[in-house]
Short mmCIF file of C-alpha atoms in Angstrom, two decimals:
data_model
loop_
_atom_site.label_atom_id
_atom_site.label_comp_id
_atom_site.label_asym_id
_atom_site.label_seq_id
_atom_site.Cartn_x
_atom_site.Cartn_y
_atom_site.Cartn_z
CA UNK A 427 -18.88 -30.01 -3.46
CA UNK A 428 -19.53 -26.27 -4.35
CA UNK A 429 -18.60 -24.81 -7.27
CA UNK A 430 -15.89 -22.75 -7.01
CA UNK A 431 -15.10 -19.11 -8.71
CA UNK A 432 -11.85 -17.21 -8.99
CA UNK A 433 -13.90 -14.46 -8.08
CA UNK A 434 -17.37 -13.13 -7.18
CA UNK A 435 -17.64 -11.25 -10.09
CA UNK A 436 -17.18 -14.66 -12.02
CA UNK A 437 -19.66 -16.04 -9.58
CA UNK A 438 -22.09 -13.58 -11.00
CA UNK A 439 -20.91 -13.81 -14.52
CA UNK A 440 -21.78 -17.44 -14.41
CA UNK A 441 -25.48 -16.81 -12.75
CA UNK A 442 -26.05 -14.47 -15.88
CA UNK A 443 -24.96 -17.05 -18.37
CA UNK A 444 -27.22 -20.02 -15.90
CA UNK A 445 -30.37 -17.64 -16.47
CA UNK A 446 -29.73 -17.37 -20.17
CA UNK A 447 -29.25 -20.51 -20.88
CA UNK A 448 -32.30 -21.69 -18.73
CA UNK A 449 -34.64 -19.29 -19.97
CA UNK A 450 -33.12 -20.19 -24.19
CA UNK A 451 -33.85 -23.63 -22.87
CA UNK A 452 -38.03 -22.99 -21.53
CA UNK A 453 -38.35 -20.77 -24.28
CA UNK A 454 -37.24 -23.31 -27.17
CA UNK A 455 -38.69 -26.25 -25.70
CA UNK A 456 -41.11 -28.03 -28.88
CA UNK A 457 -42.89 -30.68 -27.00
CA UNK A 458 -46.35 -30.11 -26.16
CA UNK A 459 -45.74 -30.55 -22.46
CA UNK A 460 -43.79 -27.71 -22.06
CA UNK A 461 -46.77 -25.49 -22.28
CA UNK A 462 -47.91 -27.44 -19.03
CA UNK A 463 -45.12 -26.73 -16.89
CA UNK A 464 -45.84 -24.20 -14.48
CA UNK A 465 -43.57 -21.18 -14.38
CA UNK A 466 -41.03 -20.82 -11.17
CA UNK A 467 -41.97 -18.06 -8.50
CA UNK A 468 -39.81 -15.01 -9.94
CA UNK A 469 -37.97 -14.52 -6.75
CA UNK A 470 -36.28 -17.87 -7.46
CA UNK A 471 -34.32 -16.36 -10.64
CA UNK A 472 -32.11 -13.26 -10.48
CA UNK A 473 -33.00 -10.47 -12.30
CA UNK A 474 -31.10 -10.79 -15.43
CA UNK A 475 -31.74 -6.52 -16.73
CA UNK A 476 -30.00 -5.96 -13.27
CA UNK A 477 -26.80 -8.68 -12.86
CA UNK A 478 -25.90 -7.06 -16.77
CA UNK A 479 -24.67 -4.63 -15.22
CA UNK A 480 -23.85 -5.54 -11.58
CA UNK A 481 -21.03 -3.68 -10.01
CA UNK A 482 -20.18 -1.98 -12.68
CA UNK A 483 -19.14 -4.77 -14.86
CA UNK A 484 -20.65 -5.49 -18.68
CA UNK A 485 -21.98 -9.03 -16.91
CA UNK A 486 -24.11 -9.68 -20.25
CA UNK A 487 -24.05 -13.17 -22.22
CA UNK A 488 -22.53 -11.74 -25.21
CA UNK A 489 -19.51 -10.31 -22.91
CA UNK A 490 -19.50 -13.35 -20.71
CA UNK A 491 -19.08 -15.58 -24.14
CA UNK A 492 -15.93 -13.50 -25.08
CA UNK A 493 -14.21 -14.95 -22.35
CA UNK A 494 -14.91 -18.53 -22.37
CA UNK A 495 -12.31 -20.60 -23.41
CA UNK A 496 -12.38 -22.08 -26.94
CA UNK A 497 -14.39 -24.99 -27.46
CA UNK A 498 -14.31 -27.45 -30.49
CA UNK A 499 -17.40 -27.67 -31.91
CA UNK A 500 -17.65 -31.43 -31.75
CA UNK A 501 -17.11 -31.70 -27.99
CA UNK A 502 -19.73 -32.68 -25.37
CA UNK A 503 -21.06 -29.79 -23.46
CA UNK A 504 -21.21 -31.26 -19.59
CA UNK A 505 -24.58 -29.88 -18.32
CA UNK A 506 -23.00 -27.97 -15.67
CA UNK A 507 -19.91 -27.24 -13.69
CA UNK A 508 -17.97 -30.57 -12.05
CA UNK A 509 -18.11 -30.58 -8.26
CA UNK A 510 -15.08 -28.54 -7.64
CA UNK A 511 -14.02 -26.70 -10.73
CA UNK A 512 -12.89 -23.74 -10.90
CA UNK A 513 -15.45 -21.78 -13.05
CA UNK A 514 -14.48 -18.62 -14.58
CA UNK A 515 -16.76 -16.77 -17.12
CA UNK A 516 -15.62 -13.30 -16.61
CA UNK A 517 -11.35 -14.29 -15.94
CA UNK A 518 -11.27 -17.30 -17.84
CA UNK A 519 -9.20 -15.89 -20.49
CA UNK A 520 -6.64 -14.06 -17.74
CA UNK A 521 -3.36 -15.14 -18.34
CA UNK A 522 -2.44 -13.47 -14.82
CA UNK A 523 -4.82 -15.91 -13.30
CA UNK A 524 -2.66 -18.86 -14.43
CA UNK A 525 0.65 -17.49 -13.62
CA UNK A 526 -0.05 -16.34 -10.25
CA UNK A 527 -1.32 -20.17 -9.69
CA UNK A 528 -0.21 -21.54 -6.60
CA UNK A 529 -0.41 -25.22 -7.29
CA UNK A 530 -1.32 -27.61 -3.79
CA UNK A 531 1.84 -30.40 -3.62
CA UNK A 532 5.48 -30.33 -4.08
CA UNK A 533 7.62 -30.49 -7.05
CA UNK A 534 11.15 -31.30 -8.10
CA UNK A 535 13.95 -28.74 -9.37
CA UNK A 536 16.81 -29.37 -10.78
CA UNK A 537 19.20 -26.38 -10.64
CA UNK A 538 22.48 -25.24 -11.57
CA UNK A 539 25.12 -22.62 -10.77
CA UNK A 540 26.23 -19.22 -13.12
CA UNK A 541 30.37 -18.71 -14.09
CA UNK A 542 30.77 -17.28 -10.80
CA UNK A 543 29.18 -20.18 -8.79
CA UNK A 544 26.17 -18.44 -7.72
CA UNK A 545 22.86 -19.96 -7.90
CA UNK A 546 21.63 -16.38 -7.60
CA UNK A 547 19.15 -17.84 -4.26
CA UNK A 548 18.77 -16.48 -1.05
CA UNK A 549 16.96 -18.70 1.68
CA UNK A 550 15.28 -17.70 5.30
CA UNK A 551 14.40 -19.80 8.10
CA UNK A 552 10.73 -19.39 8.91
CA UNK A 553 9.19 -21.31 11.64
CA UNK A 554 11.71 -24.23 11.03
CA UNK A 555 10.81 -24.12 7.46
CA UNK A 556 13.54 -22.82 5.12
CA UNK A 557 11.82 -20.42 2.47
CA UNK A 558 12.70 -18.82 -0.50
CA UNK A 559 13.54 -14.61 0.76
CA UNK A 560 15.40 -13.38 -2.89
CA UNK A 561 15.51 -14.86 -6.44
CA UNK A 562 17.78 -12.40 -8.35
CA UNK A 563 16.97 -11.48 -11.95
CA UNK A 564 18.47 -13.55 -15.17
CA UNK A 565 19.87 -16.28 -12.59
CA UNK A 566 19.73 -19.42 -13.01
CA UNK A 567 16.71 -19.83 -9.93
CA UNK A 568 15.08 -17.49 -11.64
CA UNK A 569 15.02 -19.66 -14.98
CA UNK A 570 14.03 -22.93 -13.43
CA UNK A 571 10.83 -20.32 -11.72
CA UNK A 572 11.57 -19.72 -8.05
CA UNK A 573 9.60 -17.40 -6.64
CA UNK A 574 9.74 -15.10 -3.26
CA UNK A 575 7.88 -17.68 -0.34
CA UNK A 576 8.56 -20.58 -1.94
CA UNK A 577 9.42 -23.74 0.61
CA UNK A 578 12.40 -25.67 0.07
CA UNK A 579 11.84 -29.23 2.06
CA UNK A 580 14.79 -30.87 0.23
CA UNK A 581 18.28 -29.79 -1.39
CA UNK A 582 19.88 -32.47 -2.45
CA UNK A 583 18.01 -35.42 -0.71
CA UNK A 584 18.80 -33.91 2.77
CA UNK A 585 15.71 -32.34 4.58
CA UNK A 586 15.77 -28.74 5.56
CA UNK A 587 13.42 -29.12 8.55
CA UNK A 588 15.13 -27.42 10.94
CA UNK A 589 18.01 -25.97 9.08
CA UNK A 590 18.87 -22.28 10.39
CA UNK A 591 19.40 -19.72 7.23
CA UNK A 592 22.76 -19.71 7.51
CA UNK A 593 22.87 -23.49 7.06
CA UNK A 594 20.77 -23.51 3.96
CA UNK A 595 22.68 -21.10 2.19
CA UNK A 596 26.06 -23.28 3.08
CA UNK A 597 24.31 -26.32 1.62
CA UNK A 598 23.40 -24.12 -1.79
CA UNK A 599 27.55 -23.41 -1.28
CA UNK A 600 29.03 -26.89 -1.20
CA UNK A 601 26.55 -28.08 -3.67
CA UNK A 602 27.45 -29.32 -7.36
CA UNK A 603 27.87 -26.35 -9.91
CA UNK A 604 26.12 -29.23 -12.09
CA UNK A 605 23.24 -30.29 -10.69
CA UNK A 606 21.82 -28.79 -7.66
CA UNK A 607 18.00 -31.27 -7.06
CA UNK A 608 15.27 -29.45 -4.90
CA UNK A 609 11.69 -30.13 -3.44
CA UNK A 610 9.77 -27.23 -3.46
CA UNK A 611 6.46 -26.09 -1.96
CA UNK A 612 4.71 -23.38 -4.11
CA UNK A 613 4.72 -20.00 -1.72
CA UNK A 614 2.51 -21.71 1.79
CA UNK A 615 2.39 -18.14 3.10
CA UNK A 616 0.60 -16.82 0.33
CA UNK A 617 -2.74 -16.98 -1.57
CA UNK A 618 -4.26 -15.02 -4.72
CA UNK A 619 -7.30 -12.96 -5.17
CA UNK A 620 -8.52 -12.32 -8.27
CA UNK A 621 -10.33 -8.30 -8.80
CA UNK A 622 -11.85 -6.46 -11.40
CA UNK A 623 -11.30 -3.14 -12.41
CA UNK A 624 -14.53 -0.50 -12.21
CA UNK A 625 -15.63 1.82 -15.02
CA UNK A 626 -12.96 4.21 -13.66
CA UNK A 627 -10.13 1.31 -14.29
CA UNK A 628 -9.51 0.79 -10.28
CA UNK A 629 -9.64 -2.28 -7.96
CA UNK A 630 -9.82 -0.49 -4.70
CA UNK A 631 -7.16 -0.88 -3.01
CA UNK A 632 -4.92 2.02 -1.74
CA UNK A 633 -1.37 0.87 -1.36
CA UNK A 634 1.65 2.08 0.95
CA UNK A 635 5.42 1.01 0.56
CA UNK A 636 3.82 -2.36 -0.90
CA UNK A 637 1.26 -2.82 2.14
CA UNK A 638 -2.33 -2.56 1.58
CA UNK A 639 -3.56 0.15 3.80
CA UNK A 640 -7.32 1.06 2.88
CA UNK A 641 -10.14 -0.51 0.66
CA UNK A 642 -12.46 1.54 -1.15
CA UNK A 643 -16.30 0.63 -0.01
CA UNK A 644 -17.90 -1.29 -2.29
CA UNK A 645 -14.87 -1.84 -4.76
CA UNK A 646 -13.90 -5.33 -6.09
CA UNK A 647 -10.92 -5.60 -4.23
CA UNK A 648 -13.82 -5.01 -0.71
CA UNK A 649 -15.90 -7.25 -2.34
CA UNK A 650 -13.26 -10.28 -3.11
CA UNK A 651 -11.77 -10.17 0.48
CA UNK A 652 -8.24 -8.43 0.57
CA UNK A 653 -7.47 -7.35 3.54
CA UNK A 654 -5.24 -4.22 5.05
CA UNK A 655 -1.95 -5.11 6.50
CA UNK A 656 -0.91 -7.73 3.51
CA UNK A 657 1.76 -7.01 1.28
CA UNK A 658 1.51 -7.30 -2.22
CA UNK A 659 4.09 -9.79 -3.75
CA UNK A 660 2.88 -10.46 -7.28
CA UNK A 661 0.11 -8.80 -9.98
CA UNK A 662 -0.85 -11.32 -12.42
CA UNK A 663 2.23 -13.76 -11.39
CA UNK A 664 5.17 -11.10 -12.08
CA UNK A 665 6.97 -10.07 -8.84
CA UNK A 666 6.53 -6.39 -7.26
CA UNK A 667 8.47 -6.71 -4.38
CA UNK A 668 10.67 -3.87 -3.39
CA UNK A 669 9.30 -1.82 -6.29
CA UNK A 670 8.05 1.45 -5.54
CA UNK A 671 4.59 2.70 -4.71
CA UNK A 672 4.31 4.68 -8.23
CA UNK A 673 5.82 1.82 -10.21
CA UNK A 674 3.27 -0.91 -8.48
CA UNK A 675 0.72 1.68 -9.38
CA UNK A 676 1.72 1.72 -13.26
CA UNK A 677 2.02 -2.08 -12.79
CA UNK A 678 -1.56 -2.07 -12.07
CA UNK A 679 -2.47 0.21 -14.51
CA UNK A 680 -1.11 -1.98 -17.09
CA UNK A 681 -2.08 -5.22 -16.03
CA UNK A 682 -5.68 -5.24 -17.57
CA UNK A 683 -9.39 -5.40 -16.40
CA UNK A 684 -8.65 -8.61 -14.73
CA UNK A 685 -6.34 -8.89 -11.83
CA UNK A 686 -5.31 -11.60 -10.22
CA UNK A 687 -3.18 -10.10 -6.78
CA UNK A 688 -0.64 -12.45 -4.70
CA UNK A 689 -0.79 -11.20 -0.92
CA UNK A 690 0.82 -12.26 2.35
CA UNK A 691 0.42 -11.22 5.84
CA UNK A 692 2.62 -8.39 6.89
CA UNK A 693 3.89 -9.76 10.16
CA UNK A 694 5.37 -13.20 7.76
CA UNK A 695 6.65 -10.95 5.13
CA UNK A 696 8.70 -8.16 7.38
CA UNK A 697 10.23 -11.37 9.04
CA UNK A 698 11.24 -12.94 5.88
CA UNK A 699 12.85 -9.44 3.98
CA UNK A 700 14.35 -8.93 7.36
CA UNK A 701 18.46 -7.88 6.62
CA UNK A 702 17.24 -7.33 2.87
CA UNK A 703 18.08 -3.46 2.26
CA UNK A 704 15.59 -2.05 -0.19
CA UNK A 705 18.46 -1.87 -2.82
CA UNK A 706 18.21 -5.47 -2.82
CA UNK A 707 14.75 -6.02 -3.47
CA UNK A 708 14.75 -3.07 -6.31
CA UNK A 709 18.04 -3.62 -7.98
CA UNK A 710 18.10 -7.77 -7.18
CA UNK A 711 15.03 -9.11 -7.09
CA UNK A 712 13.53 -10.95 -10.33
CA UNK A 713 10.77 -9.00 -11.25
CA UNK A 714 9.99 -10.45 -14.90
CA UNK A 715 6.97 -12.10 -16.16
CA UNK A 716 6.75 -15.70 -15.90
CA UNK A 717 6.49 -17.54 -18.42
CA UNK A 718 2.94 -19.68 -19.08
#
């Protein structure tokens, strides 16, 4: 299995810290054999002078090492990467890249209901699938870390398969103030792409009433594959939606050299906001930082 990167500036991070370590390795080597071994065609071997400072990035060991992830000095280093780890020199240390996680499975809730008897939820029927379209702010499925696209398969034992909007939202109604249990599917509609900001501090992407419109040639966010007509629902796991285009921009702006975006096709997202006024999303919607 291939090893996997959040990004392809990580992907070059870690062929930097590969050549270093190889060439520390040939270099150090004390046994007289290693003077036999023949030297590998040069063509074989990135050019280390140039990936230092590929796209723009400071790609050099020393900056790569600052954002490792601690390790004690007693532990066994593996000799490389397991088949199928994520491997993440350059955004290992992102704490936007593990809140905008979307985990593969399905998890149980356990939710309850405010004084007034609100779980402060509002579902959507999507393709027969009932999906999470509002989480309001400092409610109580905002503390138990709903999120905008979730899937809800289960409320209360009974499966939602099926269920119209209007049905889901009676079942939320009748349930116990106490205890309400749901399965959950983290956000199916979405995925996450992880970009780096230039010298200049931008990703690249040019942004319209939340949709991305236009890349920038050559820019991470080019390079990384976002595409035009997504919207953006999340920057480094906190939620956007309905904010406008200068907030999302100072959002950006403030959300480091490493960015990890949440994105979802426009034609899925305009049908699930769909009877949502943009007071809602602005005024309603949770848009606080998760928490790790």
């Amino acid at each position: 299995m291939a090893t996997l990167y959040p990004s392809l500036e990580d992907m070059k991070g870690h062929q930097v810290l590969q050549v270093s370590v190889c060439s520390s390795a040939l270099w150090g080597r004390s046994d007289p054999l290693g003077a036999h071994v023949p030297s590998a065609p040069p063509a074989l071997y990135p050019n280390l002078a140039e990936l230092e400072d590929y796209m723009g990035l400071a790609l050099s060991s020393e900056e790569i090492q600052k954002n490792l992830f601690p390790e004690s000095s007693t532990a066994l280093t593996p000799i490389g990467p397991q088949p199928g780890q994520l491997v993440a020199p350059l955004s290992g240390n992102s704490a936007g890249l593990r809140r905008a996680e979307i985990k593969p499975g399905v998890r149980e809730i356990h939710l309850c209901k405010d004084e007034r008897g609100k779980t402060g939820l509002q579902l959507k029927n999507v393709d027969q699938g009932i999906f999470v379209q509002l989480v309001k702010s400092n409610s109580p499925a905002a503390l138990v870390g709903l999120r905008f696209g979730d899937q809800i398969l289960q409320i209360d034992g009974k499966n939602c398969a099926g269920w119209s909007s209007d049905k889901a939202q009676r079942a939320l109604k009748k349930a116990s103030p106490e205890k309400i249990v749901m399965v959950v599917r983290d956000r199916p509609f979405q995925r996450t792409v992880t970009v780096h900001k230039d010298s200049t501090g931008h990703v690249g992407v040019v942004v319209k009433k939340g949709k991305i419109v236009s890349l920038a040639k050559d820019s991470s966010a080019a390079r990384n594959g976002l595409l035009t007509h997504h919207y953006i629902c999340e920057v480094n796991g906190q939620n956007v939606i309905g904010m406008k285009d200068k907030q999302l921009m100072e959002v950006l702006a403030g959300a480091g050299n490493v960015i990890t975006l949440t994105i979802i096709p426009a034609v899925i997202y305009e049908h699930m906001v769909k009877r949502l006024s943009p007071g809602q999303m602005k005024s309603s919607m949770d848009h606080s930082i998760p928490d790790l």
